[in-house]
Short mmCIF file of C-alpha atoms in Angstrom, two decimals:
data_model
loop_
_atom_site.label_atom_id
_atom_site.label_comp_id
_atom_site.label_asym_id
_atom_site.label_seq_id
_atom_site.Cartn_x
_atom_site.Cartn_y
_atom_site.Cartn_z
CA MET A 1 -0.26 0.08 0.03
CA SER A 2 1.14 3.90 -0.85
CA ILE A 3 0.38 6.13 1.98
CA GLN A 4 1.58 9.63 1.03
CA PRO A 5 3.17 11.85 4.28
CA SER A 6 0.92 14.33 5.48
CA VAL A 7 -3.10 13.78 6.18
CA SER A 8 -5.54 17.57 6.55
CA MET A 9 -7.97 17.14 9.43
CA HIS A 10 -10.42 19.25 6.96
CA GLU A 11 -9.96 17.70 3.15
CA GLN A 12 -12.52 15.44 2.39
CA TYR A 13 -11.89 11.98 0.40
CA VAL A 14 -13.56 9.54 -1.69
CA LEU A 15 -12.67 6.02 -1.22
CA ALA A 16 -12.54 5.19 -4.82
CA VAL A 17 -12.86 1.62 -5.94
CA ASP A 18 -11.52 0.14 -9.08
CA LEU A 19 -12.38 -3.04 -9.84
CA GLY A 20 -9.76 -4.23 -12.70
CA THR A 21 -9.25 -7.81 -14.33
CA SER A 22 -6.67 -8.06 -12.48
CA GLY A 23 -7.54 -7.36 -8.98
CA CYS A 24 -9.34 -4.90 -6.85
CA LYS A 25 -7.77 -1.44 -5.90
CA THR A 26 -9.46 1.38 -3.48
CA ALA A 27 -7.82 4.24 -2.65
CA LEU A 28 -8.21 7.73 -0.75
CA VAL A 29 -8.51 10.93 -3.19
CA SER A 30 -8.83 14.54 -2.21
CA ARG A 31 -10.91 16.71 -4.19
CA ASP A 32 -7.96 18.07 -6.17
CA GLY A 33 -6.95 14.57 -7.64
CA VAL A 34 -4.07 13.58 -4.98
CA VAL A 35 -3.83 10.04 -3.95
CA LEU A 36 -3.11 9.70 -0.17
CA ALA A 37 -3.82 5.55 -0.39
CA TRP A 38 -3.53 3.29 -2.61
CA LYS A 39 -4.07 -0.60 -2.03
CA TYR A 40 -4.26 -3.35 -4.08
CA ARG A 41 -4.96 -7.51 -4.17
CA GLU A 42 -5.19 -9.48 -6.80
CA ILE A 43 -8.41 -11.46 -8.33
CA THR A 44 -8.49 -14.78 -9.96
CA THR A 45 -9.56 -15.85 -13.50
CA HIS A 46 -11.23 -18.79 -13.77
CA LEU A 47 -11.08 -19.95 -17.34
CA LEU A 48 -13.40 -22.99 -18.66
CA PRO A 49 -13.42 -25.01 -21.70
CA GLY A 50 -15.05 -23.81 -24.86
CA GLU A 51 -13.46 -20.35 -24.02
CA GLY A 52 -15.79 -19.90 -20.66
CA ALA A 53 -13.52 -17.23 -18.20
CA GLU A 54 -15.51 -16.09 -14.77
CA GLN A 55 -14.56 -14.94 -11.38
CA VAL A 56 -16.32 -15.36 -8.42
CA PRO A 57 -18.49 -12.62 -7.14
CA GLU A 58 -17.83 -12.53 -3.30
CA ASP A 59 -14.04 -12.46 -4.35
CA TRP A 60 -14.32 -9.60 -5.63
CA TRP A 61 -16.20 -8.82 -2.17
CA ALA A 62 -14.00 -10.21 0.05
CA ALA A 63 -11.12 -8.29 -1.19
CA PHE A 64 -12.36 -4.99 -1.30
CA LEU A 65 -13.76 -5.28 2.30
CA ASP A 66 -10.38 -6.01 3.30
CA ILE A 67 -8.46 -3.83 1.67
CA ALA A 68 -10.69 -0.82 1.89
CA ARG A 69 -10.26 -1.93 6.55
CA THR A 70 -7.07 -1.79 6.77
CA MET A 71 -6.21 0.94 3.88
CA LEU A 72 -8.89 3.20 5.98
CA VAL A 73 -7.24 2.56 9.40
CA ASP A 74 -3.53 2.72 7.94
CA SER A 75 -4.04 5.98 6.31
CA ALA A 76 -5.43 7.86 9.59
CA VAL A 77 -8.04 9.59 7.81
CA ASN A 78 -11.03 10.35 10.24
CA PRO A 79 -14.01 8.36 8.63
CA ALA A 80 -16.38 12.00 9.07
CA ASN A 81 -13.76 12.78 6.32
CA VAL A 82 -14.71 10.07 3.81
CA VAL A 83 -17.77 11.74 2.11
CA ALA A 84 -18.34 9.28 -0.45
CA ILE A 85 -17.52 5.90 -2.42
CA CYS A 86 -17.71 5.07 -6.12
CA CYS A 87 -16.65 2.81 -8.14
CA SER A 88 -14.96 1.64 -11.54
CA ALA A 89 -15.22 -1.66 -12.67
CA GLN A 90 -14.28 -3.87 -15.68
CA GLY A 91 -17.11 -3.44 -18.19
CA GLU A 92 -19.02 -6.63 -19.84
CA GLY A 93 -19.58 -8.50 -17.13
CA THR A 94 -22.67 -10.78 -16.07
CA VAL A 95 -23.89 -11.78 -12.74
CA PRO A 96 -27.54 -13.46 -12.41
CA VAL A 97 -28.89 -12.24 -9.14
CA ASP A 98 -31.78 -13.68 -6.95
CA ARG A 99 -34.26 -11.18 -5.49
CA ASP A 100 -31.88 -10.81 -1.88
CA GLY A 101 -29.13 -9.71 -3.98
CA LYS A 102 -27.39 -13.19 -3.86
CA ALA A 103 -25.25 -14.25 -7.15
CA LEU A 104 -26.62 -17.39 -8.57
CA MET A 105 -23.35 -18.82 -9.91
CA ASN A 106 -20.37 -16.97 -10.83
CA ALA A 107 -19.49 -13.82 -12.71
CA ILE A 108 -19.01 -14.12 -16.65
CA THR A 109 -16.29 -11.59 -17.66
CA TRP A 110 -15.75 -9.61 -20.58
CA MET A 111 -13.41 -12.77 -22.08
CA ASP A 112 -16.24 -15.29 -22.13
CA MET A 113 -17.03 -16.37 -25.61
CA ARG A 114 -19.48 -18.93 -25.00
CA GLY A 115 -22.46 -16.93 -25.58
CA ALA A 116 -21.37 -16.38 -28.99
CA ASP A 117 -23.16 -19.36 -30.90
CA HIS A 118 -26.20 -18.61 -28.98
CA LEU A 119 -26.45 -14.97 -30.10
CA HIS A 120 -25.28 -15.75 -33.32
CA LYS A 121 -29.17 -18.13 -33.97
CA HIS A 122 -31.09 -14.65 -32.42
CA LEU A 123 -29.40 -12.42 -34.34
CA ARG A 124 -30.04 -14.07 -37.92
CA GLY A 125 -33.04 -13.07 -39.84
CA PRO A 126 -34.47 -13.37 -43.55
CA ILE A 127 -31.69 -10.60 -44.66
CA ASN A 128 -28.99 -10.71 -43.31
CA VAL A 129 -25.85 -8.10 -43.32
CA ALA A 130 -22.44 -8.99 -41.60
CA GLY A 131 -24.22 -11.98 -39.47
CA TYR A 132 -26.94 -9.71 -38.30
CA ASP A 133 -30.64 -9.76 -39.00
CA VAL A 134 -30.90 -6.44 -41.26
CA PHE A 135 -33.87 -4.74 -39.31
CA LYS A 136 -32.12 -5.39 -36.10
CA LEU A 137 -28.94 -3.81 -37.06
CA TYR A 138 -30.60 -0.44 -38.39
CA ARG A 139 -32.45 -0.18 -35.15
CA TRP A 140 -28.83 -1.41 -33.20
CA LEU A 141 -27.52 1.25 -34.93
CA LYS A 142 -29.50 3.72 -35.27
CA LEU A 143 -30.66 4.24 -31.54
CA CYS A 144 -27.78 2.24 -29.38
CA GLY A 145 -24.67 3.42 -31.48
CA GLY A 146 -23.50 -0.30 -31.94
CA ALA A 147 -24.33 -3.55 -31.75
CA PRO A 148 -23.47 -6.98 -30.08
CA SER A 149 -20.46 -7.97 -30.66
CA LEU A 150 -20.18 -11.46 -32.74
CA SER A 151 -17.65 -12.55 -30.52
CA GLY A 152 -19.83 -13.15 -27.44
CA LYS A 153 -18.10 -10.96 -25.03
CA ASP A 154 -20.67 -8.49 -24.16
CA PRO A 155 -23.51 -9.11 -21.75
CA ALA A 156 -25.99 -9.85 -24.52
CA ALA A 157 -24.56 -12.82 -25.22
CA HIS A 158 -23.73 -14.08 -21.50
CA MET A 159 -27.33 -13.15 -20.89
CA LEU A 160 -28.70 -15.73 -23.70
CA PHE A 161 -25.75 -18.45 -22.65
CA ILE A 162 -27.32 -18.65 -19.14
CA ARG A 163 -30.76 -18.19 -20.53
CA ASP A 164 -30.08 -21.34 -22.20
CA THR A 165 -27.65 -23.77 -21.14
CA TYR A 166 -29.14 -23.03 -17.36
CA PRO A 167 -32.41 -22.04 -17.40
CA GLU A 168 -33.38 -22.79 -13.82
CA ILE A 169 -30.98 -19.93 -13.01
CA TYR A 170 -32.33 -17.86 -15.31
CA GLN A 171 -35.82 -18.42 -14.13
CA ARG A 172 -34.35 -17.43 -10.87
CA THR A 173 -33.07 -14.31 -12.09
CA TYR A 174 -34.30 -10.96 -10.79
CA LYS A 175 -31.46 -8.74 -12.19
CA PHE A 176 -28.90 -9.46 -14.74
CA LEU A 177 -26.20 -6.81 -13.02
CA ASN A 178 -22.94 -5.42 -15.00
CA VAL A 179 -19.78 -6.14 -12.76
CA LEU A 180 -19.96 -2.49 -10.90
CA ASP A 181 -24.01 -2.79 -10.51
CA PHE A 182 -23.22 -5.85 -8.70
CA PHE A 183 -20.68 -3.30 -6.56
CA ASN A 184 -23.33 -0.94 -5.58
CA LEU A 185 -25.86 -3.46 -4.94
CA LYS A 186 -24.08 -4.85 -2.23
CA LEU A 187 -23.23 -1.48 -1.30
CA THR A 188 -26.63 0.40 -1.12
CA GLY A 189 -29.39 -2.67 -1.82
CA ARG A 190 -29.94 -0.92 -4.69
CA PHE A 191 -31.03 -2.52 -8.01
CA VAL A 192 -29.25 0.33 -10.99
CA SER A 193 -27.49 0.03 -13.80
CA THR A 194 -25.39 3.58 -14.65
CA PHE A 195 -25.73 4.71 -18.67
CA ASP A 196 -22.43 3.41 -19.52
CA SER A 197 -22.69 0.19 -17.67
CA ILE A 198 -26.11 -1.13 -19.40
CA LEU A 199 -24.30 -0.11 -22.61
CA THR A 200 -23.51 -3.58 -24.48
CA SER A 201 -26.38 -5.36 -23.06
CA TRP A 202 -27.82 -3.42 -26.33
CA VAL A 203 -31.38 -2.15 -24.90
CA THR A 204 -31.16 1.33 -24.42
CA ASP A 205 -31.86 4.19 -26.45
CA ASN A 206 -28.39 6.21 -26.41
CA ARG A 207 -29.50 8.99 -29.18
CA ASP A 208 -29.75 11.59 -25.54
CA ALA A 209 -26.89 11.13 -23.69
CA ASN A 210 -28.08 13.14 -20.88
CA HIS A 211 -31.32 11.09 -20.82
CA VAL A 212 -30.48 7.01 -21.72
CA ARG A 213 -33.82 4.78 -20.97
CA TYR A 214 -34.66 1.46 -22.19
CA HIS A 215 -36.16 0.51 -25.48
CA PRO A 216 -39.19 -1.50 -25.76
CA GLY A 217 -38.22 -2.95 -29.09
CA LEU A 218 -34.16 -3.37 -27.80
CA ILE A 219 -35.63 -5.11 -24.86
CA ARG A 220 -38.09 -7.40 -27.45
CA ASP A 221 -34.78 -7.64 -29.56
CA SER A 222 -32.24 -9.07 -26.49
CA GLY A 223 -34.63 -11.96 -26.17
CA ILE A 224 -34.49 -11.13 -22.37
CA ALA A 225 -37.08 -10.37 -20.27
CA ALA A 226 -37.60 -6.82 -19.51
CA ASP A 227 -38.17 -7.25 -15.98
CA LYS A 228 -34.37 -8.47 -15.63
CA PHE A 229 -32.80 -5.48 -15.99
CA PRO A 230 -32.09 -2.88 -13.27
CA GLU A 231 -33.22 0.67 -12.65
CA LEU A 232 -31.05 3.03 -15.00
CA VAL A 233 -29.11 6.14 -13.27
CA PRO A 234 -26.35 8.95 -14.77
CA CYS A 235 -22.74 7.74 -13.47
CA THR A 236 -22.85 10.63 -11.30
CA ALA A 237 -26.31 10.10 -9.88
CA VAL A 238 -26.67 9.42 -5.75
CA ILE A 239 -27.46 6.15 -5.51
CA GLY A 240 -28.08 6.14 -1.43
CA THR A 241 -26.23 5.93 1.71
CA LEU A 242 -23.64 2.86 2.88
CA ARG A 243 -25.50 -0.33 4.39
CA CYS A 244 -24.62 -0.26 8.02
CA GLU A 245 -23.38 -3.68 8.17
CA VAL A 246 -20.61 -2.53 5.48
CA ALA A 247 -20.03 0.61 7.24
CA ALA A 248 -19.42 -1.12 10.33
CA ALA A 249 -16.89 -3.65 8.63
CA ILE A 250 -14.90 -1.18 6.60
CA GLY A 251 -15.10 1.90 9.63
CA LEU A 252 -16.87 3.99 7.93
CA SER A 253 -20.96 6.17 8.54
CA PRO A 254 -23.77 4.76 7.21
CA ALA A 255 -24.47 8.10 6.23
CA THR A 256 -21.61 7.78 3.64
CA ARG A 257 -23.49 8.41 0.67
CA ILE A 258 -22.46 6.34 -2.65
CA ILE A 259 -21.95 7.46 -5.99
CA ALA A 260 -23.44 5.59 -9.19
CA GLY A 261 -19.93 5.87 -11.04
CA ALA A 262 -18.62 4.24 -14.09
CA ILE A 263 -17.18 1.36 -15.84
CA ASP A 264 -13.27 1.36 -16.46
CA ASN A 265 -12.99 3.24 -19.46
CA THR A 266 -15.84 6.09 -18.81
CA ALA A 267 -13.42 6.34 -15.24
CA ALA A 268 -9.82 6.58 -17.34
CA ALA A 269 -10.88 9.13 -19.66
CA ILE A 270 -11.54 11.47 -17.09
CA GLY A 271 -8.15 10.14 -14.57
CA ALA A 272 -6.10 11.02 -17.72
CA GLY A 273 -7.23 13.95 -17.68
CA THR A 274 -8.42 13.75 -21.68
CA LEU A 275 -11.82 15.65 -21.59
CA ALA A 276 -11.31 17.88 -24.40
CA ASP A 277 -12.84 16.25 -27.82
CA GLY A 278 -10.61 14.08 -29.56
CA ASP A 279 -7.83 14.11 -26.59
CA ALA A 280 -7.38 10.15 -26.66
CA HIS A 281 -5.41 8.57 -24.24
CA LEU A 282 -3.90 4.84 -24.29
CA TYR A 283 -5.17 2.07 -21.85
CA ILE A 284 -2.88 -0.68 -21.31
CA GLY A 285 -4.30 -3.68 -18.51
CA THR A 286 -5.34 -6.79 -18.86
CA SER A 287 -6.77 -5.69 -22.46
CA SER A 288 -6.24 -2.35 -23.90
CA TRP A 289 -8.36 0.38 -26.10
CA ILE A 290 -7.74 3.75 -27.34
CA GLY A 291 -10.53 6.60 -26.26
CA ALA A 292 -11.68 10.01 -26.59
CA HIS A 293 -14.63 11.96 -26.04
CA MET A 294 -16.21 13.53 -28.85
CA ALA A 295 -19.83 15.40 -29.17
CA HIS A 296 -22.11 13.04 -31.38
CA LYS A 297 -22.71 9.49 -31.07
CA LYS A 298 -21.60 7.41 -33.97
CA THR A 299 -20.62 3.69 -35.31
CA ASP A 300 -18.36 2.28 -37.29
CA VAL A 301 -19.87 -1.45 -36.98
CA PHE A 302 -16.71 -3.11 -39.31
CA ARG A 303 -13.87 -1.80 -36.92
CA GLN A 304 -15.74 -2.53 -33.80
CA ILE A 305 -15.52 0.94 -32.87
CA ALA A 306 -18.62 3.50 -31.52
CA SER A 307 -18.98 6.91 -29.41
CA LEU A 308 -21.69 5.81 -26.30
CA PRO A 309 -22.40 7.38 -23.20
CA CYS A 310 -20.06 8.07 -20.50
CA ALA A 311 -20.16 10.43 -17.45
CA VAL A 312 -19.55 14.03 -18.94
CA PRO A 313 -22.73 15.40 -19.72
CA SER A 314 -23.58 16.13 -23.50
CA ARG A 315 -20.53 13.73 -24.49
CA TYR A 316 -20.01 10.56 -26.15
CA LEU A 317 -16.87 8.66 -25.36
CA MET A 318 -15.60 6.84 -28.34
CA VAL A 319 -14.14 3.61 -27.20
CA ALA A 320 -11.58 1.03 -29.39
CA MET A 321 -10.74 -1.78 -27.31
CA GLN A 322 -8.21 -5.01 -27.88
CA THR A 323 -8.82 -8.26 -26.14
CA SER A 324 -5.15 -8.94 -24.88
CA ALA A 325 -2.22 -6.21 -24.06
CA GLY A 326 -0.97 -6.51 -20.44
CA ASN A 327 -1.94 -10.33 -20.03
CA ASN A 328 0.71 -11.17 -22.26
CA LEU A 329 3.32 -10.09 -20.10
CA SER A 330 1.53 -12.02 -17.62
CA PHE A 331 1.08 -15.19 -19.49
CA LEU A 332 5.01 -15.19 -20.06
CA LYS A 333 5.52 -14.68 -16.80
CA GLU A 334 2.92 -17.30 -15.11
CA LYS A 335 2.54 -19.87 -17.94
CA VAL A 336 6.12 -19.93 -19.30
CA LEU A 337 9.21 -18.44 -17.04
CA TYR A 338 7.59 -19.24 -13.59
CA ASN A 339 4.88 -21.85 -14.33
CA GLN A 340 4.81 -24.31 -11.41
CA ASP A 341 5.30 -27.90 -12.78
CA ALA A 342 8.40 -30.26 -12.35
CA LEU A 343 10.82 -28.17 -14.02
CA LEU A 344 10.01 -24.98 -11.54
CA GLN A 345 7.65 -26.06 -8.26
CA GLN A 346 8.91 -23.64 -5.31
CA GLU A 347 10.82 -20.64 -6.75
CA ARG A 348 10.37 -17.50 -5.27
CA LEU A 349 9.33 -14.90 -8.29
CA PRO A 350 11.45 -11.83 -8.06
CA ASP A 351 9.70 -8.33 -8.90
CA VAL A 352 9.48 -9.70 -12.68
CA TYR A 353 7.84 -6.84 -14.75
CA LYS A 354 10.74 -4.91 -13.60
CA ILE A 355 13.64 -7.54 -14.62
CA PHE A 356 11.62 -7.35 -17.92
CA ASP A 357 11.91 -3.69 -18.45
CA ARG A 358 15.61 -4.04 -18.28
CA ILE A 359 16.22 -7.22 -20.40
CA ALA A 360 13.62 -5.35 -23.07
CA ALA A 361 15.47 -1.96 -22.66
CA LYS A 362 19.01 -4.31 -24.09
CA ILE A 363 17.52 -5.86 -26.86
CA PRO A 364 17.82 -3.76 -30.05
CA ALA A 365 14.47 -2.29 -32.06
CA GLY A 366 12.41 -5.07 -34.09
CA SER A 367 13.92 -7.75 -31.83
CA ASN A 368 16.01 -9.14 -34.13
CA GLY A 369 13.76 -10.17 -36.41
CA LEU A 370 11.52 -12.16 -34.25
CA MET A 371 7.73 -11.21 -34.27
CA TYR A 372 4.60 -11.97 -31.80
CA MET A 373 1.07 -11.84 -32.16
CA PRO A 374 -0.83 -10.84 -29.04
CA TRP A 375 -3.92 -12.04 -29.74
CA LEU A 376 -4.15 -14.48 -26.89
CA PHE A 377 -8.32 -14.92 -26.56
CA GLY A 378 -9.26 -13.28 -30.03
CA GLU A 379 -9.74 -9.99 -30.89
CA ARG A 380 -12.36 -7.18 -31.04
CA CYS A 381 -10.57 -4.02 -32.69
CA PRO A 382 -10.17 -3.14 -35.90
CA VAL A 383 -11.52 -7.35 -36.49
CA ASP A 384 -13.92 -9.03 -34.21
CA ASP A 385 -12.53 -12.08 -34.31
CA ARG A 386 -12.57 -14.75 -31.69
CA THR A 387 -10.87 -17.48 -33.59
CA LEU A 388 -7.42 -15.27 -33.88
CA ARG A 389 -4.06 -16.76 -32.00
CA ALA A 390 -1.11 -15.74 -30.31
CA GLY A 391 2.11 -16.90 -31.68
CA LEU A 392 5.79 -16.11 -32.16
CA PHE A 393 6.84 -15.82 -35.66
CA ASN A 394 10.61 -15.95 -36.91
CA LEU A 395 12.29 -17.67 -33.55
CA SER A 396 15.72 -18.62 -34.95
CA LEU A 397 18.62 -20.34 -32.81
CA ASP A 398 19.81 -16.49 -32.83
CA HIS A 399 17.68 -15.43 -31.01
CA THR A 400 17.20 -15.34 -26.84
CA ARG A 401 14.77 -15.19 -24.15
CA GLU A 402 15.70 -12.19 -24.09
CA THR A 403 14.24 -11.44 -27.54
CA ILE A 404 11.41 -12.62 -26.99
CA ILE A 405 10.43 -10.48 -23.62
CA ARG A 406 11.09 -7.87 -26.38
CA ALA A 407 8.96 -8.94 -29.18
CA PHE A 408 6.90 -9.77 -26.40
CA PHE A 409 6.54 -5.84 -25.16
CA GLU A 410 6.51 -4.54 -29.50
CA GLY A 411 4.10 -7.07 -30.24
CA VAL A 412 1.10 -5.43 -28.32
CA ALA A 413 2.32 -2.16 -29.51
CA LEU A 414 2.12 -2.96 -33.52
CA ASN A 415 -1.50 -4.68 -32.32
CA THR A 416 -2.38 -0.77 -30.59
CA ARG A 417 -0.78 0.78 -33.93
CA TRP A 418 -3.72 -1.33 -36.02
CA MET A 419 -6.12 -0.08 -34.74
CA VAL A 420 -4.95 4.01 -34.50
CA ALA A 421 -5.90 4.66 -38.57
CA PRO A 422 -9.51 3.56 -38.05
CA VAL A 423 -9.18 5.65 -34.83
CA GLN A 424 -8.55 8.65 -36.42
CA ASN A 425 -10.86 7.91 -39.16
CA PHE A 426 -13.87 8.06 -37.06
CA LEU A 427 -12.56 10.86 -34.89
CA GLY A 428 -11.85 12.60 -38.02
CA CYS A 429 -8.42 13.91 -36.46
CA GLU A 430 -5.03 13.10 -36.79
CA LEU A 431 -3.89 11.41 -32.97
CA LYS A 432 -1.18 14.14 -32.21
CA GLN A 433 -0.62 12.05 -28.78
CA LEU A 434 -1.59 9.75 -26.68
CA THR A 435 -1.67 9.60 -22.83
CA MET A 436 -0.76 6.37 -21.86
CA ILE A 437 -2.48 4.90 -18.65
CA GLY A 438 -2.96 1.46 -16.70
CA GLY A 439 -0.19 -1.31 -15.72
CA GLY A 440 1.11 -0.70 -18.52
CA ALA A 441 2.31 2.60 -18.74
CA SER A 442 4.22 2.44 -15.50
CA SER A 443 7.16 1.01 -18.21
CA LYS A 444 9.43 3.69 -19.13
CA VAL A 445 10.77 1.12 -21.80
CA TRP A 446 6.73 0.53 -22.89
CA CYS A 447 5.97 4.15 -23.45
CA GLN A 448 9.24 4.26 -25.63
CA ILE A 449 8.18 1.25 -27.67
CA PHE A 450 4.79 2.63 -28.04
CA ALA A 451 6.19 6.08 -29.53
CA ASP A 452 8.18 4.61 -31.69
CA VAL A 453 6.04 1.76 -32.98
CA LEU A 454 2.71 4.67 -33.68
CA GLY A 455 5.38 7.60 -34.66
CA ILE A 456 3.70 10.18 -31.83
CA PRO A 457 4.37 11.31 -28.66
CA ILE A 458 3.54 9.33 -25.56
CA ARG A 459 2.78 10.89 -22.45
CA GLN A 460 2.83 9.77 -19.23
CA LEU A 461 0.47 9.72 -16.14
CA ALA A 462 2.01 10.59 -13.04
CA GLU A 463 0.48 7.72 -11.48
CA PRO A 464 -0.60 5.58 -14.44
CA MET A 465 -2.42 2.92 -12.65
CA GLN A 466 -4.41 5.34 -10.17
CA ALA A 467 -6.20 6.89 -13.56
CA ASN A 468 -9.50 4.65 -12.82
CA ALA A 469 -9.49 5.49 -9.03
CA ILE A 470 -8.98 9.54 -9.73
CA GLY A 471 -11.45 9.32 -12.63
CA VAL A 472 -14.60 7.96 -10.04
CA ALA A 473 -12.86 9.83 -7.36
CA THR A 474 -14.06 13.02 -10.09
CA ILE A 475 -16.85 11.29 -10.62
CA ALA A 476 -18.42 11.49 -6.84
CA PHE A 477 -16.83 15.05 -6.37
CA VAL A 478 -19.26 16.15 -9.27
CA GLY A 479 -21.73 14.57 -8.19
CA LEU A 480 -21.80 16.11 -5.13
CA GLY A 481 -21.40 19.18 -6.50
CA MET A 482 -18.27 20.38 -4.80
CA THR A 483 -16.11 20.38 -8.16
CA GLU A 484 -16.66 20.60 -11.82
CA PHE A 485 -15.04 17.60 -14.44
CA SER A 486 -13.31 21.06 -16.44
CA THR A 487 -11.44 21.73 -13.08
CA ALA A 488 -10.64 18.02 -12.44
CA ALA A 489 -8.57 17.86 -15.94
CA SER A 490 -7.05 20.99 -15.22
CA GLN A 491 -5.27 19.16 -11.75
CA THR A 492 -4.07 16.10 -13.77
CA ARG A 493 -0.43 15.33 -13.21
CA TYR A 494 1.74 13.69 -15.80
CA GLY A 495 5.21 12.68 -16.00
CA GLU A 496 7.33 11.85 -18.74
CA ILE A 497 6.44 12.65 -22.88
CA PHE A 498 8.15 10.09 -24.68
CA MET A 499 9.42 11.48 -28.09
CA PRO A 500 9.40 8.66 -31.22
CA ASP A 501 12.60 8.36 -32.66
CA ALA A 502 12.75 8.12 -36.24
CA GLU A 503 15.09 5.54 -36.89
CA ASN A 504 13.74 2.59 -35.04
CA HIS A 505 9.82 4.34 -36.30
CA ALA A 506 11.71 3.24 -39.63
CA ILE A 507 12.19 -0.50 -38.06
CA TYR A 508 8.65 -0.65 -36.98
CA ASN A 509 7.25 0.54 -40.02
CA GLU A 510 8.97 -2.84 -41.74
CA ALA A 511 7.36 -4.42 -38.84
CA PHE A 512 4.00 -3.24 -38.80
CA ALA A 513 3.92 -4.42 -42.62
CA SER A 514 5.15 -7.73 -41.93
CA PHE A 515 2.38 -7.68 -38.69
CA MET A 516 -0.75 -6.89 -41.02
CA GLU A 517 0.21 -9.58 -43.85
CA LEU A 518 1.05 -12.07 -41.01
CA HIS A 519 -2.34 -11.53 -40.13
CA GLY A 520 -3.70 -12.03 -43.77
CA ARG A 521 -2.26 -14.83 -44.08
CA LEU A 522 -3.08 -17.03 -40.41
CA SER A 523 -6.59 -15.76 -39.93
CA PRO A 524 -8.45 -18.43 -42.50
CA LEU A 525 -5.88 -20.56 -40.26
CA TYR A 526 -7.02 -19.96 -37.27
CA LYS A 527 -10.46 -20.00 -38.24
CA ARG A 528 -9.83 -23.51 -39.37
CA LEU A 529 -8.38 -24.55 -36.42
CA ASN A 530 -10.49 -22.90 -33.95
CA SER A 531 -14.00 -22.99 -35.38
CA LYS A 532 -16.55 -24.95 -33.22
CA GLY A 533 -16.75 -28.41 -34.32
CA SER A 534 -12.49 -28.06 -35.01
CA LYS A 535 -9.66 -30.96 -33.54
CA GLY A 536 -7.47 -27.36 -33.02
CA GLY A 537 -7.46 -25.27 -29.56
CA ARG A 538 -10.92 -24.82 -28.31
CA GLY A 539 -11.78 -26.58 -25.32
CA LYS A 540 -8.94 -27.45 -23.11
CA LYS A 541 -9.53 -26.67 -19.19
CA THR A 542 -6.80 -24.18 -18.15
#
């Protein structure tokens, strides 16, 4: 846990919760965006046959209670000075709960693709375009600004999967909640969904960013009973006060207000200070995305990019998301270099990611011709292809473990470059720089690689891993009427700016051409190997 040295007796704080895929973070954040204290605990993801990926909701909650209680005690902050709790959470998860708020099964996470086949059957009609019934697609694009992902990673597919595969759970489900909604339920007892957390259920009319509402036709198209969707609230809404038993467990007053909060990409855009239209941020965590605010709703259905409701009034947030980023390094660490097997059983792990940084810095740009494709779990943007898989290409006896580590860093950056052109077309302007946030942005080596690969400056947030916490704290202070978004953005603290190296950029231009050729040549093979019914890479339990 990180604690700043001075605590004001009169400062007011928000207890910010950032529940990502890899773990739960809590922070105490002041009105001027300073993080007084911060604490983290890992969360386990359970990979299942058939491209399943689940987490246990009670693991989220137990982690929160533990680290929130410990952080509040260690920080020495007067509980009366904590004016609110506000959460950010991984998006596109699904938790069916009963009337008492009890989770009826594990949470289906945004990585889970088991609902894809159920969704495909539901989407098709007499006349189809790109796999969608043309009339349903028109309504989704007109009203929502997007459509269910064919990969099956949206709640739209998760709910159909539960309906068809676990009918007894579907019947007992009072509400389907996203991850953020589940946390708010545990904090307040209310079943609510924010304008952004409901998004990928694809049942809301988003044409007015300030008044998102359910649409009867969209609910009918979803295949899910209307009464199973929760009440809608804006991100800045005060949704209640802290339940007494939770207040006692963590050491806060039951009068502590709960602000609705936001999913991770909404919070990150605020925490990064990128509130001006077209000012983009790049998040590198388990997954990655490029996000930027804009004034209107828009959709690129072929590239899987859309501008959608967010926390900032009268604005939409453009998000282009890729499935696997930092989890490639986690995979290298946990499944290859330090896998607990017969070769390595009791090894104590050093700070592996810092060692990765030192190693990658020594290897020249281009990894001596070695290339890595980072598609561990399919891809979303700029292609929606659940069958893509990761791999090293051009490996030879001249390469070493150090070369492979550098190639992993570069592969994620090359994959990001793949979606930059579609993002620029979508925004109607060039990206002059990117503000990099998330765990990956803590690596100066990786920031420089991104600058060299993309050919644009990378601006590093001063505390990259705290962007989401700062973002939701800002949402809370705005919701309480204690600040404005523009004021909070002007307080953003930045670290270094990494300028692209012309020589390295030229090397990466050639590498990117090869990267794109590899995708073109390999994608048909991946489809054959990993589509349903093949004898390839589907279905093994990890």
